[in-house]
Short mmCIF file of C-alpha atoms and ligand atoms in Angstrom, two decimals:
data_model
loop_
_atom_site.label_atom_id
_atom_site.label_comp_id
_atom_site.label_asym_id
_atom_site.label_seq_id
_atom_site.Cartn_x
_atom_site.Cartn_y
_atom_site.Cartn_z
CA UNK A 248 -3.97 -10.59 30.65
CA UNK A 249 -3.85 -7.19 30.27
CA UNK A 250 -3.63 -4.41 27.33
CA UNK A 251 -1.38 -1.43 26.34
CA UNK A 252 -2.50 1.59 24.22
CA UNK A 253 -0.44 1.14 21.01
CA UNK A 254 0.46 5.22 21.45
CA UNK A 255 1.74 4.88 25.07
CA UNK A 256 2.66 1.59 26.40
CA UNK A 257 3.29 2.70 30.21
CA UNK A 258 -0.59 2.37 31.44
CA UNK A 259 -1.99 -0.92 31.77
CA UNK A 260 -5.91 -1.96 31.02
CA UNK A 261 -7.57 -5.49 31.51
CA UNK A 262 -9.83 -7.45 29.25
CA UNK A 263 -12.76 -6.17 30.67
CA UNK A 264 -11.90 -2.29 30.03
CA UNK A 265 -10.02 -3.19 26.72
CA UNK A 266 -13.47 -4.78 25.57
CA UNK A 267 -15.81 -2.01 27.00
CA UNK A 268 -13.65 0.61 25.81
CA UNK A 269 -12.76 -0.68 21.94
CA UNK A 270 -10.23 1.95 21.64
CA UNK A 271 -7.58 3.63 24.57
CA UNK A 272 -8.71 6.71 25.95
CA UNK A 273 -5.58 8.06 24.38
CA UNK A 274 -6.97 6.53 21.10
CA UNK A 275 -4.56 4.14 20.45
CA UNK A 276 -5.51 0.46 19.45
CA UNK A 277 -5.47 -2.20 22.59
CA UNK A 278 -2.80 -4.55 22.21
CA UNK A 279 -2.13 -7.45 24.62
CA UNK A 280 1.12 -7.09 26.98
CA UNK A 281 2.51 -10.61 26.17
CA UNK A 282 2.12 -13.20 23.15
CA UNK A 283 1.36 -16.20 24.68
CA UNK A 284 2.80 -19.22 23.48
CA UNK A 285 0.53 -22.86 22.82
CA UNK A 286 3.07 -25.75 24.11
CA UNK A 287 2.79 -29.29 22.19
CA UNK A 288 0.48 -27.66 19.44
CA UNK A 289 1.02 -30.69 16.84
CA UNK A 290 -0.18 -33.07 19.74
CA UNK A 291 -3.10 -30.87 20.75
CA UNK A 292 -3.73 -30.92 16.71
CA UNK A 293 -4.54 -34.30 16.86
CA UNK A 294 -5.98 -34.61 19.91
CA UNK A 295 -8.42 -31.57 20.73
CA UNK A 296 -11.50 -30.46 19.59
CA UNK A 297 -11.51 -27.34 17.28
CA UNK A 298 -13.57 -25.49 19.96
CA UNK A 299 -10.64 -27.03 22.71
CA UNK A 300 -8.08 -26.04 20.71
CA UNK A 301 -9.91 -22.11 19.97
CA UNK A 302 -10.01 -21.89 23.80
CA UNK A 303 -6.77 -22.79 24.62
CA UNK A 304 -5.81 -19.96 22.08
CA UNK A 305 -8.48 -17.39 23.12
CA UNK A 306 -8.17 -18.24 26.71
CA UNK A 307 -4.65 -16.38 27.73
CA UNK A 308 -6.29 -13.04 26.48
CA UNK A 309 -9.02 -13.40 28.89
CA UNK A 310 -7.33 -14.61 31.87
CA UNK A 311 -9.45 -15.26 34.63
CA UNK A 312 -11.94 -12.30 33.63
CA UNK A 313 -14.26 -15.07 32.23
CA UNK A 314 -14.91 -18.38 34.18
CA UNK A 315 -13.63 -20.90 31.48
CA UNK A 316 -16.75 -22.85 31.31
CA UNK A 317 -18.73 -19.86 30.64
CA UNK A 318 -15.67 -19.19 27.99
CA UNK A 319 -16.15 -22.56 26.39
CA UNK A 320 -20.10 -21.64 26.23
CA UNK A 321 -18.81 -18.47 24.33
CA UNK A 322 -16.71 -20.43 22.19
CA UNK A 323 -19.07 -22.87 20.82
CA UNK A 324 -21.39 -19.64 20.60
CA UNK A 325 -19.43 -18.41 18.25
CA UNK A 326 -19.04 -21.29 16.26
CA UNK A 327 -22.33 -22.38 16.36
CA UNK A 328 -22.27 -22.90 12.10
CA UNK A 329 -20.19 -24.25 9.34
CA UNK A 330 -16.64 -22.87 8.24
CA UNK A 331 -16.67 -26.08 5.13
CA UNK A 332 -13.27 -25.84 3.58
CA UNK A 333 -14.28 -26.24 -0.64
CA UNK A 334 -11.56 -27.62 -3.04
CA UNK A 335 -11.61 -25.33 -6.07
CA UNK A 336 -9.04 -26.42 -7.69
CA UNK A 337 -6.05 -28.46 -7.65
CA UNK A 338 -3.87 -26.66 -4.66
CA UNK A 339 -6.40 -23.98 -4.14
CA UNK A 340 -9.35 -24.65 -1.59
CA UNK A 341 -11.65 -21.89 -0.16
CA UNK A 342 -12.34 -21.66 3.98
CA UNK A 343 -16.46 -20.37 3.45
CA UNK A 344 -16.49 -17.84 6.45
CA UNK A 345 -20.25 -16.64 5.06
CA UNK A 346 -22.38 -19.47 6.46
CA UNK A 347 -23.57 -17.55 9.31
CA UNK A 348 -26.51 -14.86 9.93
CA UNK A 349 -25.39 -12.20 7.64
CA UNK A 350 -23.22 -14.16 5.28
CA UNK A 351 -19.62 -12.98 5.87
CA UNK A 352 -17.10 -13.69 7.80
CA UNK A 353 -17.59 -10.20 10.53
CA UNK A 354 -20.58 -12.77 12.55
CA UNK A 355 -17.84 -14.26 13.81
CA UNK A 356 -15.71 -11.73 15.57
CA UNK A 357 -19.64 -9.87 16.37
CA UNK A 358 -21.02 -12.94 17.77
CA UNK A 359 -17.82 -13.46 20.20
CA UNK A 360 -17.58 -9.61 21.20
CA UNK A 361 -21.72 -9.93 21.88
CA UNK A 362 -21.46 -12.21 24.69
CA UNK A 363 -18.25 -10.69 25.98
CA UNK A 364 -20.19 -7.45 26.42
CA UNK A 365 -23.02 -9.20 27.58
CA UNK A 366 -21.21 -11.32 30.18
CA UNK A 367 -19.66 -8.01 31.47
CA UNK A 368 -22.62 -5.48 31.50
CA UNK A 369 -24.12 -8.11 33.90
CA UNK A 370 -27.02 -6.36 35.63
CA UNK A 371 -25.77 -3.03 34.53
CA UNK A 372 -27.74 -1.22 31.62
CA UNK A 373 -26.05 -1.66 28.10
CA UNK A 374 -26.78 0.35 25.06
CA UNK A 375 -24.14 -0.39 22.48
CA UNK A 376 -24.72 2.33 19.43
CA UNK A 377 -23.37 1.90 16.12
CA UNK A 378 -23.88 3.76 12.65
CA UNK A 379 -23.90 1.35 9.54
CA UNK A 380 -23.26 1.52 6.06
CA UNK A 381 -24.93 -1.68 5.47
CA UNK A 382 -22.71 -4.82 6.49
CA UNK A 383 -21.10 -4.29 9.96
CA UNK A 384 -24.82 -3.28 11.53
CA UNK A 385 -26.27 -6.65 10.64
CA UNK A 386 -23.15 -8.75 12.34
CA UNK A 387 -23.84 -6.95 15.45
CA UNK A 388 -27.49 -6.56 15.45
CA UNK A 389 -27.42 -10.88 15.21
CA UNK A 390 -24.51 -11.68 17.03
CA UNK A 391 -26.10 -9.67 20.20
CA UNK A 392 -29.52 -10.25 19.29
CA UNK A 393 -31.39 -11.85 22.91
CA UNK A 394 -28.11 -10.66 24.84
CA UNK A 395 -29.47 -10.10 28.20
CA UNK A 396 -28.90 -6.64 29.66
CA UNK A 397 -27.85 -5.40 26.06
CA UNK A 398 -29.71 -3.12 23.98
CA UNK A 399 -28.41 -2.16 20.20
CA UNK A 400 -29.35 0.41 18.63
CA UNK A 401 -28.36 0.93 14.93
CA UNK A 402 -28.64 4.41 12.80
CA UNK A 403 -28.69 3.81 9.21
CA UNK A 404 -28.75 6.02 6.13
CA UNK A 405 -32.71 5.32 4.97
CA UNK A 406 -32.66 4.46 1.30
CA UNK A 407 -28.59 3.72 0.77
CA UNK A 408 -28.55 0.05 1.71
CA UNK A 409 -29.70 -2.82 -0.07
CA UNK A 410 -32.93 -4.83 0.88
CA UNK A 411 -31.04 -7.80 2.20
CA UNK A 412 -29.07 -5.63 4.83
CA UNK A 413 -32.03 -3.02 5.39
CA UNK A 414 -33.77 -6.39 6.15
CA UNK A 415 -31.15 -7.88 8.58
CA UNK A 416 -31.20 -4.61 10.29
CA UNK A 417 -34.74 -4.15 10.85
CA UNK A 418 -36.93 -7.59 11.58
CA UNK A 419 -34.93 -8.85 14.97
CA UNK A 420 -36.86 -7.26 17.34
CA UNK A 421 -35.97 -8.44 20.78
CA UNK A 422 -33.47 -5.97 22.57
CA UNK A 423 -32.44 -4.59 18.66
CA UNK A 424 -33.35 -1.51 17.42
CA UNK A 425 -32.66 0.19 14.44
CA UNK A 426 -33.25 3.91 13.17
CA UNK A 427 -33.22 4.93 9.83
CA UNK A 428 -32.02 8.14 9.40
CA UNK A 429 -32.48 10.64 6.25
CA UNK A 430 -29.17 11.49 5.79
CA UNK A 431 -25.99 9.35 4.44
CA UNK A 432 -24.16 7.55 6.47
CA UNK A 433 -21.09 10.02 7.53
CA UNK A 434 -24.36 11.83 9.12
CA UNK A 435 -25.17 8.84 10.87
CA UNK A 436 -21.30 8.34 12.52
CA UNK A 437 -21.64 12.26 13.26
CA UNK A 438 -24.86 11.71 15.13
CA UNK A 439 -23.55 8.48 16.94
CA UNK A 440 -20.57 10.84 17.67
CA UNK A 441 -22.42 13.39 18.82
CA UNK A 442 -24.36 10.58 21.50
CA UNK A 443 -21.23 9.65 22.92
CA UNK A 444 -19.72 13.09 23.32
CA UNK A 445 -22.97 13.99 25.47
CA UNK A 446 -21.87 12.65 29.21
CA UNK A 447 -25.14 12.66 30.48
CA UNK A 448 -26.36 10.69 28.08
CA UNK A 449 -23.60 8.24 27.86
CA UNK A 450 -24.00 7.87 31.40
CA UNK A 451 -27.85 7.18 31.71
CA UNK A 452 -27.58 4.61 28.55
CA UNK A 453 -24.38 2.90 29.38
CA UNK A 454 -23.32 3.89 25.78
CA UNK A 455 -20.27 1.52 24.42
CA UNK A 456 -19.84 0.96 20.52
CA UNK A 457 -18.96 -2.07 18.66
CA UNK A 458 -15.95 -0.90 17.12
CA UNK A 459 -14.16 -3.21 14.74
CA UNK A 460 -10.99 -2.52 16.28
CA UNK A 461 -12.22 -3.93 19.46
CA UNK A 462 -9.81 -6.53 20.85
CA UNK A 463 -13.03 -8.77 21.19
CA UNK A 464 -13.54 -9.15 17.78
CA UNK A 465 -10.26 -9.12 16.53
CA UNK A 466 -8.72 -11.91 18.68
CA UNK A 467 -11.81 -14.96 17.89
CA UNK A 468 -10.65 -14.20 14.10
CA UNK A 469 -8.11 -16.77 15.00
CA UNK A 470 -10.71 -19.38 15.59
CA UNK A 471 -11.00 -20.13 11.88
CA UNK A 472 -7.46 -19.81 11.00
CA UNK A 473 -7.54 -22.64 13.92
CA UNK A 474 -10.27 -25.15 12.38
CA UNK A 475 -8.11 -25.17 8.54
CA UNK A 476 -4.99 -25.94 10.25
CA UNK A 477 -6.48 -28.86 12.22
CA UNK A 478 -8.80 -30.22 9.09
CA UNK A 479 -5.58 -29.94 6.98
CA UNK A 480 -2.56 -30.43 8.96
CA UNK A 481 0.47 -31.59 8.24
CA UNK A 482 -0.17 -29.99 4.61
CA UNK A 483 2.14 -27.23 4.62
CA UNK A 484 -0.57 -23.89 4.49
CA UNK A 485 -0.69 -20.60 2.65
CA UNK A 486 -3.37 -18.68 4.30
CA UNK A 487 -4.54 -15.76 1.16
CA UNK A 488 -7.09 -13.05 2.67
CA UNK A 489 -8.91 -10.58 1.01
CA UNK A 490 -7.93 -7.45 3.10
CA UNK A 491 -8.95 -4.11 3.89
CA UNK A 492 -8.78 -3.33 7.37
CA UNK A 493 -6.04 -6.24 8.25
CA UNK A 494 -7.87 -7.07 11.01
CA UNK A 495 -8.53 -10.95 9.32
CA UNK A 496 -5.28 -11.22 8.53
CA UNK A 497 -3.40 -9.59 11.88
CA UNK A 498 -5.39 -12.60 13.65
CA UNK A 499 -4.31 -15.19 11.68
CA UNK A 500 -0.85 -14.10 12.27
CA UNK A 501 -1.45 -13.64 16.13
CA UNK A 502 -2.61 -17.22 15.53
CA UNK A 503 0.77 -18.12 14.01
CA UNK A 504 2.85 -16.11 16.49
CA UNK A 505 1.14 -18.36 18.84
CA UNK A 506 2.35 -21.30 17.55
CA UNK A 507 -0.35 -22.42 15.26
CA UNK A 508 1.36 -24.00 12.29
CA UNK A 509 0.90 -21.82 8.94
CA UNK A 510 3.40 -21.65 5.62
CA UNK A 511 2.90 -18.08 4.77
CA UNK A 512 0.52 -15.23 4.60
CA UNK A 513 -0.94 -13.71 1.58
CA UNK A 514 -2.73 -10.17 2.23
CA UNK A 515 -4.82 -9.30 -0.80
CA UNK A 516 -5.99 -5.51 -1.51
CA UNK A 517 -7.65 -4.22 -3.90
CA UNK A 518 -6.65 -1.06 -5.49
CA UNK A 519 -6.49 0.36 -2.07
CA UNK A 520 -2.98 -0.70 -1.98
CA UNK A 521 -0.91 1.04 1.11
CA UNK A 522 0.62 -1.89 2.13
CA UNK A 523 1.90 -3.88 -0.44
CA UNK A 524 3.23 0.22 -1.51
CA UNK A 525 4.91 -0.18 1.85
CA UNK A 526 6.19 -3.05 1.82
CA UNK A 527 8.02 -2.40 -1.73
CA UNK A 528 9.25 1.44 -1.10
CA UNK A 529 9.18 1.52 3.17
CA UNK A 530 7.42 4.52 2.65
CA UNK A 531 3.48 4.42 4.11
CA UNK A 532 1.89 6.77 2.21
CA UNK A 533 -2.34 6.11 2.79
CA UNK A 534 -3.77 7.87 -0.55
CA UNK A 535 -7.52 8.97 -0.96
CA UNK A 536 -9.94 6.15 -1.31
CA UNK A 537 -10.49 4.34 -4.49
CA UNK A 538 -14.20 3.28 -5.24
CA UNK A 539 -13.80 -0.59 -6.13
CA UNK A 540 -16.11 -3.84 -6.76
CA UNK A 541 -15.00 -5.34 -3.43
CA UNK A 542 -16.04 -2.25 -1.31
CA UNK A 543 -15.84 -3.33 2.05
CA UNK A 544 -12.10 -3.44 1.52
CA UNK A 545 -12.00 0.18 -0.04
CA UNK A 546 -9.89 1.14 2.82
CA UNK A 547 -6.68 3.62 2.12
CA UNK A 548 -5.24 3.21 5.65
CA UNK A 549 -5.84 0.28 7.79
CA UNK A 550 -6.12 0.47 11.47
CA UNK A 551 -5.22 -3.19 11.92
CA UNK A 552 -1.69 -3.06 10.21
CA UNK A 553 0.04 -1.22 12.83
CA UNK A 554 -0.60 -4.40 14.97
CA UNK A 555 0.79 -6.83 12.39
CA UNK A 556 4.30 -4.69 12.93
CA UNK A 557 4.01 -5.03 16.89
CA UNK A 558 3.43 -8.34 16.34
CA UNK A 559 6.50 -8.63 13.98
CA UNK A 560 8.58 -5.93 16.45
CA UNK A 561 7.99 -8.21 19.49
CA UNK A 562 8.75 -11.42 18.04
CA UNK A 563 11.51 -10.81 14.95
CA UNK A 564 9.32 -11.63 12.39
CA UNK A 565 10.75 -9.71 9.06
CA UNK A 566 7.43 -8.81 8.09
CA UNK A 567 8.54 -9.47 4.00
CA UNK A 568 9.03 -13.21 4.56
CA UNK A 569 5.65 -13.24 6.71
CA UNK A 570 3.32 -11.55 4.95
CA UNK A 571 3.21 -11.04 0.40
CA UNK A 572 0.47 -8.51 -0.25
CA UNK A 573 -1.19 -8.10 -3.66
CA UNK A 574 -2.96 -5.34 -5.22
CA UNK A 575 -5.83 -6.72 -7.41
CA UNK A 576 -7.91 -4.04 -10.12
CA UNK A 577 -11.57 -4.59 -10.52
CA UNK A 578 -10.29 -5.67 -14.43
CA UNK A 579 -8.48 -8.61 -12.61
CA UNK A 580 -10.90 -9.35 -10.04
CA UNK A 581 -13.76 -9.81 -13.07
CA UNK A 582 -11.11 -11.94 -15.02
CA UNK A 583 -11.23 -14.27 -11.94
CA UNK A 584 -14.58 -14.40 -11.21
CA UNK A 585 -15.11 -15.46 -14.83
CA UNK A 586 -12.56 -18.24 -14.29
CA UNK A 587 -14.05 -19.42 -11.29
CA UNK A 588 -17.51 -19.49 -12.18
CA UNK A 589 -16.18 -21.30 -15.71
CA UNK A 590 -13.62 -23.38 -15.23
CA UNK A 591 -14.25 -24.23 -11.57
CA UNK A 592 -17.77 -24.05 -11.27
CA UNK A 593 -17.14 -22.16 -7.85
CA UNK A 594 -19.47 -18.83 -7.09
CA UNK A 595 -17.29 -16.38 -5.66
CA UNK A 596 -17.90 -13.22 -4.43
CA UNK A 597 -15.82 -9.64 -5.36
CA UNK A 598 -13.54 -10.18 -2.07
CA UNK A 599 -13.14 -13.62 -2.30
CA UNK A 600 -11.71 -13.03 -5.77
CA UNK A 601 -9.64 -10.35 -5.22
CA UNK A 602 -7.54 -13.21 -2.84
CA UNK A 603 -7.94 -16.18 -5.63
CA UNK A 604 -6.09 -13.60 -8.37
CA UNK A 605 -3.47 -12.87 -5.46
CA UNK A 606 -2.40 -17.04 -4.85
CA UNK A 607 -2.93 -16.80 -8.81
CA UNK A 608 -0.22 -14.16 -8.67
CA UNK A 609 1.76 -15.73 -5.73
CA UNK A 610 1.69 -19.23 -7.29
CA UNK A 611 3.42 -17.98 -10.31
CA UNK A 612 6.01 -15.85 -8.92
CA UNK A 613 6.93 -18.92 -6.28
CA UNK A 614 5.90 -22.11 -7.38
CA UNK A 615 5.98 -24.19 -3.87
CA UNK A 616 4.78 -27.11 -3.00
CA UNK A 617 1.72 -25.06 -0.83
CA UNK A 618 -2.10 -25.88 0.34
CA UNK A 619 -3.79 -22.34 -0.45
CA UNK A 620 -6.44 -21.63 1.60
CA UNK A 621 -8.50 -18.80 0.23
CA UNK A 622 -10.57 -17.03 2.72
CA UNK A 623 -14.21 -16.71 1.73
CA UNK A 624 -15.21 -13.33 2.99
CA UNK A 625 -18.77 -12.85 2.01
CA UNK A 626 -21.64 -15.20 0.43
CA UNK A 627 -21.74 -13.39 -3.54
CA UNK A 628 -26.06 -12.57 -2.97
CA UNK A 629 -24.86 -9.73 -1.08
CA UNK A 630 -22.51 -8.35 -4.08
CA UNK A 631 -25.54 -9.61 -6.73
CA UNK A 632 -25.01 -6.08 -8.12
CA UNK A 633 -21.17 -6.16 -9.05
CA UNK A 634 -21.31 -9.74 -9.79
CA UNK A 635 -24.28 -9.45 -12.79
CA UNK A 636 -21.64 -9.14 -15.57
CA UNK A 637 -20.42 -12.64 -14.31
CA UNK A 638 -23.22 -14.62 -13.03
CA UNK A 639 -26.73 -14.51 -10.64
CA UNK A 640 -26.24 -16.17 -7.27
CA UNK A 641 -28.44 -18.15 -6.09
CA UNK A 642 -30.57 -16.91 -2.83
CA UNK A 643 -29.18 -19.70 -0.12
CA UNK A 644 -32.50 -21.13 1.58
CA UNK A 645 -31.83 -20.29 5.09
CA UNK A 646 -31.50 -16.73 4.11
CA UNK A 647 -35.25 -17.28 2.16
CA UNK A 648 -37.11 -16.49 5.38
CA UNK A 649 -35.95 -13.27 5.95
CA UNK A 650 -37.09 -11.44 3.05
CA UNK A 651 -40.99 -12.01 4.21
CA UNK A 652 -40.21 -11.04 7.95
CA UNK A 653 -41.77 -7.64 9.06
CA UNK A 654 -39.82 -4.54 10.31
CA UNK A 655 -39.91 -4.32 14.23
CA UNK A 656 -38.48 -1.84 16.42
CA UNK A 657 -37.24 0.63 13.55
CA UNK A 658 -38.29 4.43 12.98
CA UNK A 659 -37.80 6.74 10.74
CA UNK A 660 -35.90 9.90 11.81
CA UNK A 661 -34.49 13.40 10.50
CA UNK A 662 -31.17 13.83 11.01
CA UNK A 663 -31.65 15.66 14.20
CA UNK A 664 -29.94 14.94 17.45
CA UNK A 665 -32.48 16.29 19.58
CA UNK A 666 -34.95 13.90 18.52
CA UNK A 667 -32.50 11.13 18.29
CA UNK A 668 -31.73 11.17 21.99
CA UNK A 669 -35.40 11.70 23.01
CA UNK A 670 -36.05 8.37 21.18
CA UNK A 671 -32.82 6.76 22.72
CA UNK A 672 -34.09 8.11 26.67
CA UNK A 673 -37.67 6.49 25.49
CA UNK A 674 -36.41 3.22 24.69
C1 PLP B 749 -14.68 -6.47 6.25
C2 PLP B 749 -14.48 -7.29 5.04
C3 PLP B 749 -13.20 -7.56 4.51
C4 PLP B 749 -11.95 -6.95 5.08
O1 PLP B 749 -11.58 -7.49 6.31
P1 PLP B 749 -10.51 -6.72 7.20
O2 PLP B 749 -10.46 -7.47 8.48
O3 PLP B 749 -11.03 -5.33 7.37
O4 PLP B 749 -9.22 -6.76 6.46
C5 PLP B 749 -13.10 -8.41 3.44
N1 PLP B 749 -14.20 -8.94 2.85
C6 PLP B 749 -15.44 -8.68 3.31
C7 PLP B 749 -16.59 -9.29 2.62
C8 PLP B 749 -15.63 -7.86 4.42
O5 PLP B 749 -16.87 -7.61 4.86
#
């Protein structure tokens, strides 16, 4: 299939260029030119496998770009561990997205976009280049960790992420590297920034970034979505996801536009709140950043939500009776986590909270006869720090290993770009 630029819908780009590229060379967000439709879903349901049924989704997008066997291969890839659906109370059950390498739910839609890149670099030399703030380096670094003709490189402010991520940055070895860089991490995009600006240097590296905007990991967020609906089907489902960039939830309602059989959408903020603003006064007004306890969703205006209203636009979805969002305060959030942790005995994390209080809210204000499916986000160790008034999380033991694995393959840099792209030509 192929892509449009979101700002100018007259050129055309295929999978392959939508993937290398992340974003239109006009800057606008790919978006696919059709919405495929899945015939006889309730039959395929029943009868397919989840990783069936997540290619005969997936598949359309990709068109013939990817042999479908090497597409299946991709597939079970990407779902190579567990998405266990927890019941945490009486209509309220959480998908766990956070059983994979870095513990949230991005090694999914990294892991997928990984071998997409790798499958198209083929022989070609790769570099894909990406600053971190802490969580969205460690989802790449694994999912394309031993990616043939792919080498990552990752620049991250030295001394401003926690030892878990510094450590899921830095022991791979392999075809990662990492670079910790004295300076924060706005110095860190600036230098990455600066990398690709540099033609000659793009060209000799084969420089392409990792962008979560990139169609490649936004379109295998469906997969999920995909695996509750089979476990759970016929139950009638409210899917409730804790939201920042909308990228989680503008796949699950691809997903649905699809065909795939979901009750509503719940899309819960924190106090970050332009769209549920929106969608009361039809005025979107992004307004500086709050600081909150669920971070990765401090986001004031998400990239993802102008794709929820194409997807709405093209198929005359009123995006009210689609989609409730919530606005959750940290004072709320902590009020839940208490709850959970004492009346449910569930460990939650920040995110995952902030979308229990929203069905808390939702359940309330419409009290129908609904499955809610809470999306689990992130494991809680890696938001041990926020949750301390609550509880201590215990370390999971396949995470254990890591923390007495050796850094490989990282230096220690000035903020300098000089040196940087010495480093980068020596690699
Ligand atoms: C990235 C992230 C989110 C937000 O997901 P979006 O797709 O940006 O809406 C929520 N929770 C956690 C733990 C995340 O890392």
């Amino acid at each position: 299939m192929n892509f449009y630029s979101l700002n100018n819908k007259s050129a055309r780009y295929t999978f392959r260029e939508a993937v290398l590229g992340s974003i239109a060379p006009d800057g606008g967000l790919f978006f696919p030119e059709h919405i495929p439709s899945i015939q006889n879903i309730s039959e395929k349901l029943h009868a397919l496998s989840v990783e069936d049924l997540c290619c005969e989704f997936i598949q359309p997008f990709v068109g013939n770009e990817i042999p479908s066997e090497a597409l299946r291969s991709i597939v079970d890839k990407t779902l190579s561990f567990p998405l266990p659906i927890k019941q945490v109370s009486d209509k309220k059950a959480c998908l766990e997205l956070f059983h994979g390498p870095t513990m949230a739910f991005k090694d999914i839609g990294a892991r997928f976009l990984a071998e997409c890149i790798g499958t198209f670099s083929g022989s070609a030399n790769t570099t894909v280049l990406v600053a971190t703030s802490g969580d969205t380096g460690g989802a790449v670094a694994n999912g394309f960790l031993g990616v043939k003709g792919v080498r990552v490189v990752i620049l991250y402010p030295k001394g401003m992420v926690s030892r878990l991520q510094e450590k899921q940055l830095t022991t791979l070895g392999d075809n990662i590297h990492a670079i910790a860089v004295d300076a924060d991490f706005d110095t860190c995009q600036a230098l990455v920034k600066q990398c690709f600006a540099d033609v000659a240097l793009k060209q000799e590296l084969g420089l392409t970034s990792a962008n979560s905007i990139n169609v490649a990991r936004w379109l295998p967020q469906m997969f999920y979505y995909i695996a509750a609906v089979k476990q759970l089907h016929p139950a009638p489902i409210t899917f409730v996801v804790p939201s920042g960039n909308f990228g989680n939830v503008c796949a699950g309602i691809m997903a649905y536009a699809m065909g795939l059989p979901v009750q509503h959408f719940i899309a819960a903020t924190n106090m970050n709140d332009t769209v549920p603003r929106f969608l009361k006064t039809g005025n979107y007004m992004p307004q500086p950043t709050h600081k909150t306890i669920s971070n990765a969703m401090d986001i004031s205006d998400p990239s993802n939500f102008i794709r929820i209203r194409e997807i709405a636009a093209i198929k005359g979805f009123l995006l009210n009776g689609l989609m409730t969002p919530y606005s959750i305060s940290d004072e709320e959030t902590y009020q839940m986590l208490h709850t959970l942790y004492h009346d449910y005995h569930y460990e939650a994390d920040p995110h995952t909270a902030v979308a229990f209080a929203a069905a808390e809210q939702h359940a309330k204000l419409y009290p129908t006869d609904t499955t809610y499916v809470v999306l689990g986000t992130a494991h809680p160790i890696k938001f041990e720090e926020a949750l301390k008034p609550v509880y201590t999380p215990n370390l999971p033991d396949y995470i254990r290993p890591l923390l007495n694995k050796k850094m490989v393959n990282t230096l220690q840099l000035p903020a300098d770009f000089g040196l940087l792209k010495k480093h980068l030509l020596s690699l």
